[in-house]
Coordinates of C-alpha atoms in Angstrom, one line a residue:
X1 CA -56.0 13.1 84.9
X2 CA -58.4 10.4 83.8
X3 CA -59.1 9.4 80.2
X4 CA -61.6 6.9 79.2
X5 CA -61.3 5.1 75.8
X6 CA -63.3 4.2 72.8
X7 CA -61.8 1.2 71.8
X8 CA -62.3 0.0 67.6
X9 CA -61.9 -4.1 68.7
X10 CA -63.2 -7.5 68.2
X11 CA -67.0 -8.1 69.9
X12 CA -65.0 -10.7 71.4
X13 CA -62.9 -8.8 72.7
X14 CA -65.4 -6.1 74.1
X15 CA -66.9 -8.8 75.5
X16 CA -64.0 -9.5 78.3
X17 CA -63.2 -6.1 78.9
X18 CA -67.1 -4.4 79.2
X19 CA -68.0 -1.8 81.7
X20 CA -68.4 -2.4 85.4
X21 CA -68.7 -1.8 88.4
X22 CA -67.9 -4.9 89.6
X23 CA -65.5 -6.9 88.0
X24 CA -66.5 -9.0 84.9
X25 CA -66.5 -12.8 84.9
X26 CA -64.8 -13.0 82.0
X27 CA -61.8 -10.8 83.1
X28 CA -62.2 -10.3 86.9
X29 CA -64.4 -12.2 89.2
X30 CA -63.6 -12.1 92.8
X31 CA -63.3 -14.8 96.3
X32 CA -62.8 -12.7 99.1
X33 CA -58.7 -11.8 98.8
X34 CA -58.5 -13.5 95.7
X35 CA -59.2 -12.3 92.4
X36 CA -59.4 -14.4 88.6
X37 CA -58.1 -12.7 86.0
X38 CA -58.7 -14.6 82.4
X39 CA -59.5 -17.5 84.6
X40 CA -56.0 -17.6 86.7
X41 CA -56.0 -16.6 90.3
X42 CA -54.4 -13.9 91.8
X43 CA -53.1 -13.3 95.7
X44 CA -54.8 -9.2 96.3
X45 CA -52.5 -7.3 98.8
X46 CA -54.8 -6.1 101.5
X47 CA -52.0 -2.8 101.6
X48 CA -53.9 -0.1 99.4
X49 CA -52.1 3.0 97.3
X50 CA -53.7 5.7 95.8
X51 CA -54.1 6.0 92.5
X52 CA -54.7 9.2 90.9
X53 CA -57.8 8.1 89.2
X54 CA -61.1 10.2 89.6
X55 CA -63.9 7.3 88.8
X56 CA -64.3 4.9 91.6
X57 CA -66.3 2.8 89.2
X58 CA -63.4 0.7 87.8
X59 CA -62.5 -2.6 89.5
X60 CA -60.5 -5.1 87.9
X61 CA -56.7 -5.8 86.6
X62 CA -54.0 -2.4 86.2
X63 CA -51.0 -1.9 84.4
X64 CA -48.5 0.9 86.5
X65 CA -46.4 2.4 84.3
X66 CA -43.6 5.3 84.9
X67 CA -44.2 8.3 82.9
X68 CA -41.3 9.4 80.8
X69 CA -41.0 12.8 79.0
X70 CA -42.0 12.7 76.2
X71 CA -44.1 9.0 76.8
X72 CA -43.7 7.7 73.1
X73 CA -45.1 4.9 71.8
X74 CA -41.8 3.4 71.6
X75 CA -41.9 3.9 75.6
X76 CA -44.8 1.9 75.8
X77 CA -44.3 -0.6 73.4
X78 CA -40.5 -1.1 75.1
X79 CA -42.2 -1.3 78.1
X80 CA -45.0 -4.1 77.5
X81 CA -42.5 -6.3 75.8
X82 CA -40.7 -6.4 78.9
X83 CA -44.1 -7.0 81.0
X84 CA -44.4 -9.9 78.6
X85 CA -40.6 -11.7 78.5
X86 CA -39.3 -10.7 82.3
X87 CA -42.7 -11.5 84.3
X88 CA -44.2 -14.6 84.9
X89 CA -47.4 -13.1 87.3
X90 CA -47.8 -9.9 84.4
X91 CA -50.5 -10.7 81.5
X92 CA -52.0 -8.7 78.7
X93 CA -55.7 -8.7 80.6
X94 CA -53.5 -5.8 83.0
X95 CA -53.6 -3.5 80.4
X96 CA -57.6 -3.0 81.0
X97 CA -56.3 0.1 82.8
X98 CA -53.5 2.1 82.6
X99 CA -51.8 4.4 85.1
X100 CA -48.4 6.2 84.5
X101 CA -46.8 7.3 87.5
X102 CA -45.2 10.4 88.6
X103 CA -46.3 12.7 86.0
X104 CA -46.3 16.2 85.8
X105 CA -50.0 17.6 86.2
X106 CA -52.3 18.8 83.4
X107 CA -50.2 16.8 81.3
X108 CA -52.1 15.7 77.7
X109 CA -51.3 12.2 76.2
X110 CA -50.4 11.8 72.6
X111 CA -53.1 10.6 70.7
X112 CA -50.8 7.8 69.0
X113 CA -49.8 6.1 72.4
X114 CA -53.3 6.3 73.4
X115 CA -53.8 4.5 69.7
X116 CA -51.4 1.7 70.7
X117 CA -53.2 1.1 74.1
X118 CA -56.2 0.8 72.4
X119 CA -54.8 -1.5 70.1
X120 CA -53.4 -3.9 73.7
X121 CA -57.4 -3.3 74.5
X122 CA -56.9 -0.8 76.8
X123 CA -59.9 1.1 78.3
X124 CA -58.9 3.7 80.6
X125 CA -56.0 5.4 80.9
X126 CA -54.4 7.9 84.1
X127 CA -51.8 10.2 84.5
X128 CA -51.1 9.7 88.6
X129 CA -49.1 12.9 89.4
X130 CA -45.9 13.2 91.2
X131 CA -45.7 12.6 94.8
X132 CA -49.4 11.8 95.2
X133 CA -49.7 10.5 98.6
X134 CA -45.8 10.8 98.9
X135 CA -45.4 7.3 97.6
X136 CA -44.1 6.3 94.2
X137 CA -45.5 3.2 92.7
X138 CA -43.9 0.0 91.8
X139 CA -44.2 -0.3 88.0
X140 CA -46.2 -3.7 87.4
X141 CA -49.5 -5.5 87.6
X142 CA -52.0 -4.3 90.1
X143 CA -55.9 -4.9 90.9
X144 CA -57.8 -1.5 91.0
X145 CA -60.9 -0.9 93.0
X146 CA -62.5 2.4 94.6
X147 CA -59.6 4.2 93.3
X148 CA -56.9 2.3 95.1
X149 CA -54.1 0.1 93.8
X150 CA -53.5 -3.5 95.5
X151 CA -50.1 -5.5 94.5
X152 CA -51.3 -9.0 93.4
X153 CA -49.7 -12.0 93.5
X154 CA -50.1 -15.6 91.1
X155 CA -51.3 -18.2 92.5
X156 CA -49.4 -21.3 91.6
X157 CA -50.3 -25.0 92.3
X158 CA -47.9 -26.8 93.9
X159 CA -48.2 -29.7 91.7
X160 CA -45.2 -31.9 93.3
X161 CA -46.5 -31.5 97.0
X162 CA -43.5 -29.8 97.7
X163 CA -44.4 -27.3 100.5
X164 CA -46.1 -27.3 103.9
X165 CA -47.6 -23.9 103.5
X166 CA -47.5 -21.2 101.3
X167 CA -45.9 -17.9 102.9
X168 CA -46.8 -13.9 102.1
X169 CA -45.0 -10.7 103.3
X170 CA -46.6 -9.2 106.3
X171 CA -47.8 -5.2 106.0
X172 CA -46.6 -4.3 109.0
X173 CA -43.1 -5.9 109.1
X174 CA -41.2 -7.0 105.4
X175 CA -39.2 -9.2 107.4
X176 CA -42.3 -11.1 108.9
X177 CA -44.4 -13.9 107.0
X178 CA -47.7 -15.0 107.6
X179 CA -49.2 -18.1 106.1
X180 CA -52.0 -17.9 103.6
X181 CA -54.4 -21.5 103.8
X182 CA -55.1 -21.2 99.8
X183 CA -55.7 -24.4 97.9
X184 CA -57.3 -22.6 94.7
X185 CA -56.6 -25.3 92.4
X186 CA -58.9 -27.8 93.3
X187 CA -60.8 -29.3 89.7
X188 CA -57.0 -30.2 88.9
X189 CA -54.9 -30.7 92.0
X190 CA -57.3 -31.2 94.8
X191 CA -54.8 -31.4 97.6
X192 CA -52.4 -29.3 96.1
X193 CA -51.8 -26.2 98.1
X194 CA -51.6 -22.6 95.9
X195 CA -48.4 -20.5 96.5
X196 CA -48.1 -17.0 96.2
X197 CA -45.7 -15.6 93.6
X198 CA -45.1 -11.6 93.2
X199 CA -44.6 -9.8 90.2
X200 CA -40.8 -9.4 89.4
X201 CA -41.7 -5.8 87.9
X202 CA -41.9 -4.8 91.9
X203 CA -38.1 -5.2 92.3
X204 CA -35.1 -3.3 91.1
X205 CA -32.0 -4.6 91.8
X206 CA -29.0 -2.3 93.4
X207 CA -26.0 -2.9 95.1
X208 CA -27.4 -2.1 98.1
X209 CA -30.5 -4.8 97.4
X210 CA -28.7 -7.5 95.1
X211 CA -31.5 -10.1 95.5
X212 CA -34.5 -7.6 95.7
X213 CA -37.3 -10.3 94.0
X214 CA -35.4 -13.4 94.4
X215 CA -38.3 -15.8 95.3
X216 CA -37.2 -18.4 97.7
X217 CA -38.7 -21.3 99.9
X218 CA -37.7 -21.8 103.1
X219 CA -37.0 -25.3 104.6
X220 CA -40.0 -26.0 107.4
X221 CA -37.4 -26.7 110.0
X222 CA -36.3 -23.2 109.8
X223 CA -38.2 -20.1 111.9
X224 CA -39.4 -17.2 109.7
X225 CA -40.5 -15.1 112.6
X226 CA -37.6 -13.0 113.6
X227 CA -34.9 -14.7 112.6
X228 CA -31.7 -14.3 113.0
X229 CA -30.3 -17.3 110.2
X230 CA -28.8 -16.8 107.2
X231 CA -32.7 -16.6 105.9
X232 CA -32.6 -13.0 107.4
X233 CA -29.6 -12.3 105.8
X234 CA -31.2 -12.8 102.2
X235 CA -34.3 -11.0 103.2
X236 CA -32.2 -7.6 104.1
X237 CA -31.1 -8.5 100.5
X238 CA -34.3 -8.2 99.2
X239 CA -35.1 -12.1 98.6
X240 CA -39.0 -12.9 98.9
X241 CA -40.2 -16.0 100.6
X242 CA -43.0 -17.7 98.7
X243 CA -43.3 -20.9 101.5
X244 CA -42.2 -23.4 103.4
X245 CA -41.2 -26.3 101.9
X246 CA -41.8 -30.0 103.5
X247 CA -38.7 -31.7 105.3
X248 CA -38.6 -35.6 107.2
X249 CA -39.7 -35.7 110.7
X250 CA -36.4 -33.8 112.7
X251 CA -34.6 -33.7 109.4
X252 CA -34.2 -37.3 110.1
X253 CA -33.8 -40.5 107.4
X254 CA -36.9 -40.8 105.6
X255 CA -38.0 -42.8 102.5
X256 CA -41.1 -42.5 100.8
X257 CA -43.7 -43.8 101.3
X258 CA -43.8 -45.8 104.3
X259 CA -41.6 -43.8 106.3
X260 CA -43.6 -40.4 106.1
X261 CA -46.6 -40.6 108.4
X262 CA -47.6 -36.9 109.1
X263 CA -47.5 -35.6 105.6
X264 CA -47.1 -37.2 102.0
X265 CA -43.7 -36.7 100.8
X266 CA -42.9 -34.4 97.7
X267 CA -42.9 -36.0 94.0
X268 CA -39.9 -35.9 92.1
X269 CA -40.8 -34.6 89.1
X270 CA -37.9 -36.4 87.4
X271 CA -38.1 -39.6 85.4
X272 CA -41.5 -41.1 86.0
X273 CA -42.6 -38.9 88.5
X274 CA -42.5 -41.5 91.2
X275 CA -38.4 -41.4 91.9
X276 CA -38.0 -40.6 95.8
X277 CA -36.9 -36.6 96.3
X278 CA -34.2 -38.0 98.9
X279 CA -34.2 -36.0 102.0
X280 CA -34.1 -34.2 104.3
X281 CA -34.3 -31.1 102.4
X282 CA -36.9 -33.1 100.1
X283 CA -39.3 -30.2 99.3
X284 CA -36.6 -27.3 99.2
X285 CA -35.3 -30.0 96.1
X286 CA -38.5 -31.0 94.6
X287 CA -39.6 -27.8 94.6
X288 CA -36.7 -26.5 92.7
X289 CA -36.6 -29.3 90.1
X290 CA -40.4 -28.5 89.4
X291 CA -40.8 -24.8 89.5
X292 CA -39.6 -22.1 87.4
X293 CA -40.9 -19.5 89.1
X294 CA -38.8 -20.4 92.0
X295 CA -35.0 -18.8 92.3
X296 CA -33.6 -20.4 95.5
X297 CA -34.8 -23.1 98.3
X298 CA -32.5 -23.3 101.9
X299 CA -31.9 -26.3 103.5
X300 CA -29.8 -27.9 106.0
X301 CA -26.9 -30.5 105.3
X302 CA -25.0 -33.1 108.4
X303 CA -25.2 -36.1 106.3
X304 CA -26.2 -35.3 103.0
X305 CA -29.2 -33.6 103.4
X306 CA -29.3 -31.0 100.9
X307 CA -26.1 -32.9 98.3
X308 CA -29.0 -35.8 98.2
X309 CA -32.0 -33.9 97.1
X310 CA -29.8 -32.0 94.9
X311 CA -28.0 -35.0 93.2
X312 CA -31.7 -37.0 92.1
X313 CA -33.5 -33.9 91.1
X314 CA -30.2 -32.5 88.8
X315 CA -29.6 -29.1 91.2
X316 CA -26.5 -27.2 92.7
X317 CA -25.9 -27.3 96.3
X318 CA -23.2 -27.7 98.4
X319 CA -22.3 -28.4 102.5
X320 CA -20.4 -25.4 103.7
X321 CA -17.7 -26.0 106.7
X322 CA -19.6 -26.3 110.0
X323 CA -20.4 -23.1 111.9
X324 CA -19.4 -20.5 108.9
X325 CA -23.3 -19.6 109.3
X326 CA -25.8 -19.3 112.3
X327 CA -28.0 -22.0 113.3
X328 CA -30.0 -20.4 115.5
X329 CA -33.6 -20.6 114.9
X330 CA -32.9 -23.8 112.9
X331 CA -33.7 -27.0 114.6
X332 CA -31.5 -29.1 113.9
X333 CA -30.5 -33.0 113.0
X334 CA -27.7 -32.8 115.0
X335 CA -25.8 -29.8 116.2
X336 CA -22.2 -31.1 116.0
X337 CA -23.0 -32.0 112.0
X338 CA -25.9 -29.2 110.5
X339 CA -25.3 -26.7 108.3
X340 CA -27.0 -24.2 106.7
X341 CA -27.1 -23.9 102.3
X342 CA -29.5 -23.9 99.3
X343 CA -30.2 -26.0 96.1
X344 CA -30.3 -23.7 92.7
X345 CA -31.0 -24.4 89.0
X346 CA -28.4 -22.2 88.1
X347 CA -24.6 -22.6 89.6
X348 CA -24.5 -18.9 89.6
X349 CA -27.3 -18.0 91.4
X350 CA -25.6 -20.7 94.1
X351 CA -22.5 -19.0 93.7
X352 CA -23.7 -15.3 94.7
X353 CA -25.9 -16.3 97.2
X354 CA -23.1 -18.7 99.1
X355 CA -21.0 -15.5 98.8
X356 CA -23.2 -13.4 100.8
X357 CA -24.1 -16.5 103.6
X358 CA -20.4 -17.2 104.0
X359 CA -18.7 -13.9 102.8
X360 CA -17.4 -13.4 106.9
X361 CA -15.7 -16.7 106.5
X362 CA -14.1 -16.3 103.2
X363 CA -10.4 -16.8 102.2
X364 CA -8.2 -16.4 99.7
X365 CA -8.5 -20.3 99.5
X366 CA -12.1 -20.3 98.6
X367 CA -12.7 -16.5 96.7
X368 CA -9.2 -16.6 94.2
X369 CA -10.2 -16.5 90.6
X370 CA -8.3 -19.8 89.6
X371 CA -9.1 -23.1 90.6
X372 CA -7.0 -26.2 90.7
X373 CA -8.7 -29.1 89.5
X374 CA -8.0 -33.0 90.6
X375 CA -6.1 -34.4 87.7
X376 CA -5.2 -38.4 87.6
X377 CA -7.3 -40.8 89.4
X378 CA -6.3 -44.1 90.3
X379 CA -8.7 -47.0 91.0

């Protein structure tokens, strides 16, 4: 059931969210798979789901919301507060349209929650029924258009020049990657590429999916393409690559600049800007240090190649024992020497995820709850 709504606000504000049947400039213009919302740029899923809504008029940003019995406005305002503090791809302009999910049919919305949309400038609002399609949505942002629902994706500059390519899911297989040649942000960073970031509101963590949304980057001497690395491991976890992040020719010594001919190597954003990233796993570190939206970046370590990056750019890492993880599909520095890790921002994060790449090679030694700690040094 479809309502459309009168809305009492600014002229201003009218003026963003008018009628169309294409999208607005203000609020929506398009460029072939990618779509501006308020002026930032959005990654639009080619994978289409239906939503429920009767006019095929409306094209621009969504807002998919579970419906609850009763939907209070409590609900909703609970529920936009957490669009607004957990999501970093989520903005206010989604609220254009609304959809609640899985609702009952004939059902009638209360005239005070469609008061408090109106108030978040919301223009239309639909009640999607249960099983429509047989698919439940993701709660989150979307882009709507001849009545189907596309996930989106932010578009985020790599400002540091820390990855080779920027990476999305493929629709036929979650555990394939395809590379998407996007370089959106060029009046700022012209050689910058854009990476695709999805909305956190697409993932619920379980036990049985304990990274679902963890957004990682991949280190470019490591194969995305069925895998069998500790890479696939994460991704039956749930994890979500974003890219591939740059690495010295054969994970080899490299110092910037004279030493990288093939690409420019990554900025630190530490200090001045200019520091070196250190190497080999210099873009899984630079990327790190510079990007928030970023949980997790792998790497590979024989002689420092991930405890380097991680030590000038201020992360966690660490060199596991050689051979408690697969190799294969890496190429590596050297074989006797490489292993397979991460750099974090947060030890924790490190913590759980070594847990799972090295969980059949645990021991009491390195899993007891207590740790003894060296005591007296002597110089």
């Amino acid at each position: 059931m479809f309502y459309k709504l009168a809305l009492s606000i600014p002229q201003a504000l009218l003026a963003i969210s008018a009628s169309r049947t294409m999208a607005s400039p203000a609020l929506g213009r398009s460029l072939h798979s990618i779509q501006y919302v308020a002026d930032v740029p959005y990654y639009i899923s080619n994978a289409d789901i239906k939503s429920g809504l009767e006019n095929d008029s409306i094209t621009g940003p969504c807002t998919v919301i579970p419906y609850m019995d009763p939907t209070t406005t409590d609900y909703v305002r609970d529920i936009i507060a957490a669009f607004s503090s957990e999501d970093d791809v989520w903005s206010s302009e989604f609220l254009d349209t609304v959809v609640f999910d899985r609702s009952p049919s004939n059902v009638q919305p209360a005239e005070d929650v469609l008061n408090l949309l109106r108030e978040h400038g919301t223009r239309n609002v639909s009640f999607r029924r249960e099983f429509l399609g047989g698919q439940h949505l993701s709660w989150g942002p979307y882009w709507l258009e001849n009545k189907l629902l596309h996930k989106v994706s932010r578009l985020y500059s790599d400002d540091v020049d820390a990855f080779v390519m920027s990476t999305v899911p493929s629709e036929e297989d979650p555990f394939e990657y395809r590379p998407l040649g996007v370089a959106i942000h060029g009046k700022y960073n012209p050689a910058s590429l854009s990476i695709a970031v999805p909305s956190r509101m697409y993932y619920k963590r379980s036990a049985e999916f304990p990274f679902a949304g963890l957004r990682i980057a991949v280190k470019d001497n490591t194969d995305l393409q069925g895998v069998r690395t500790g890479v696939r491991k994460l991704l039956e976890l749930g994890a979500v690559v974003v890219g591939k992040t740059k690495t010295t020719q054969f994970a080899d010594t490299e110092w910037p600049t004279a030493d990288w001919v093939d690409f420019h190597a990554p900025f630190s954003p530490r200090a001045d800007g200019y520091q070196s990233p250190s190497g080999s796993s210099a873009g899984s570190g630079a990327a790190m240090a510079a990007f928030e939206w970023l949980d997790f970046a792998t790497g590979t370590d024989g002689c420092g190649s991930l405890r380097s990056p991680a030590a000038v750019e201020g992360l966690f890492s660490l060199r596991p024992s050689h051979g408690v993880t697969s190799m294969e599909g890496i190429i590596p520095w050297g074989a006797e020497f490489d292993t397979f890790g991460g750099l974090a921002r947060d030890a924790a994060i490190l913590e759980t995820i070594s847990r799972v790449l090295y969980d059949s090679h645990s021991s009491d030694a390195c899993t007891r709850e207590s740790t003894d700690f060296v005591r007296r040094f002597y110089c």
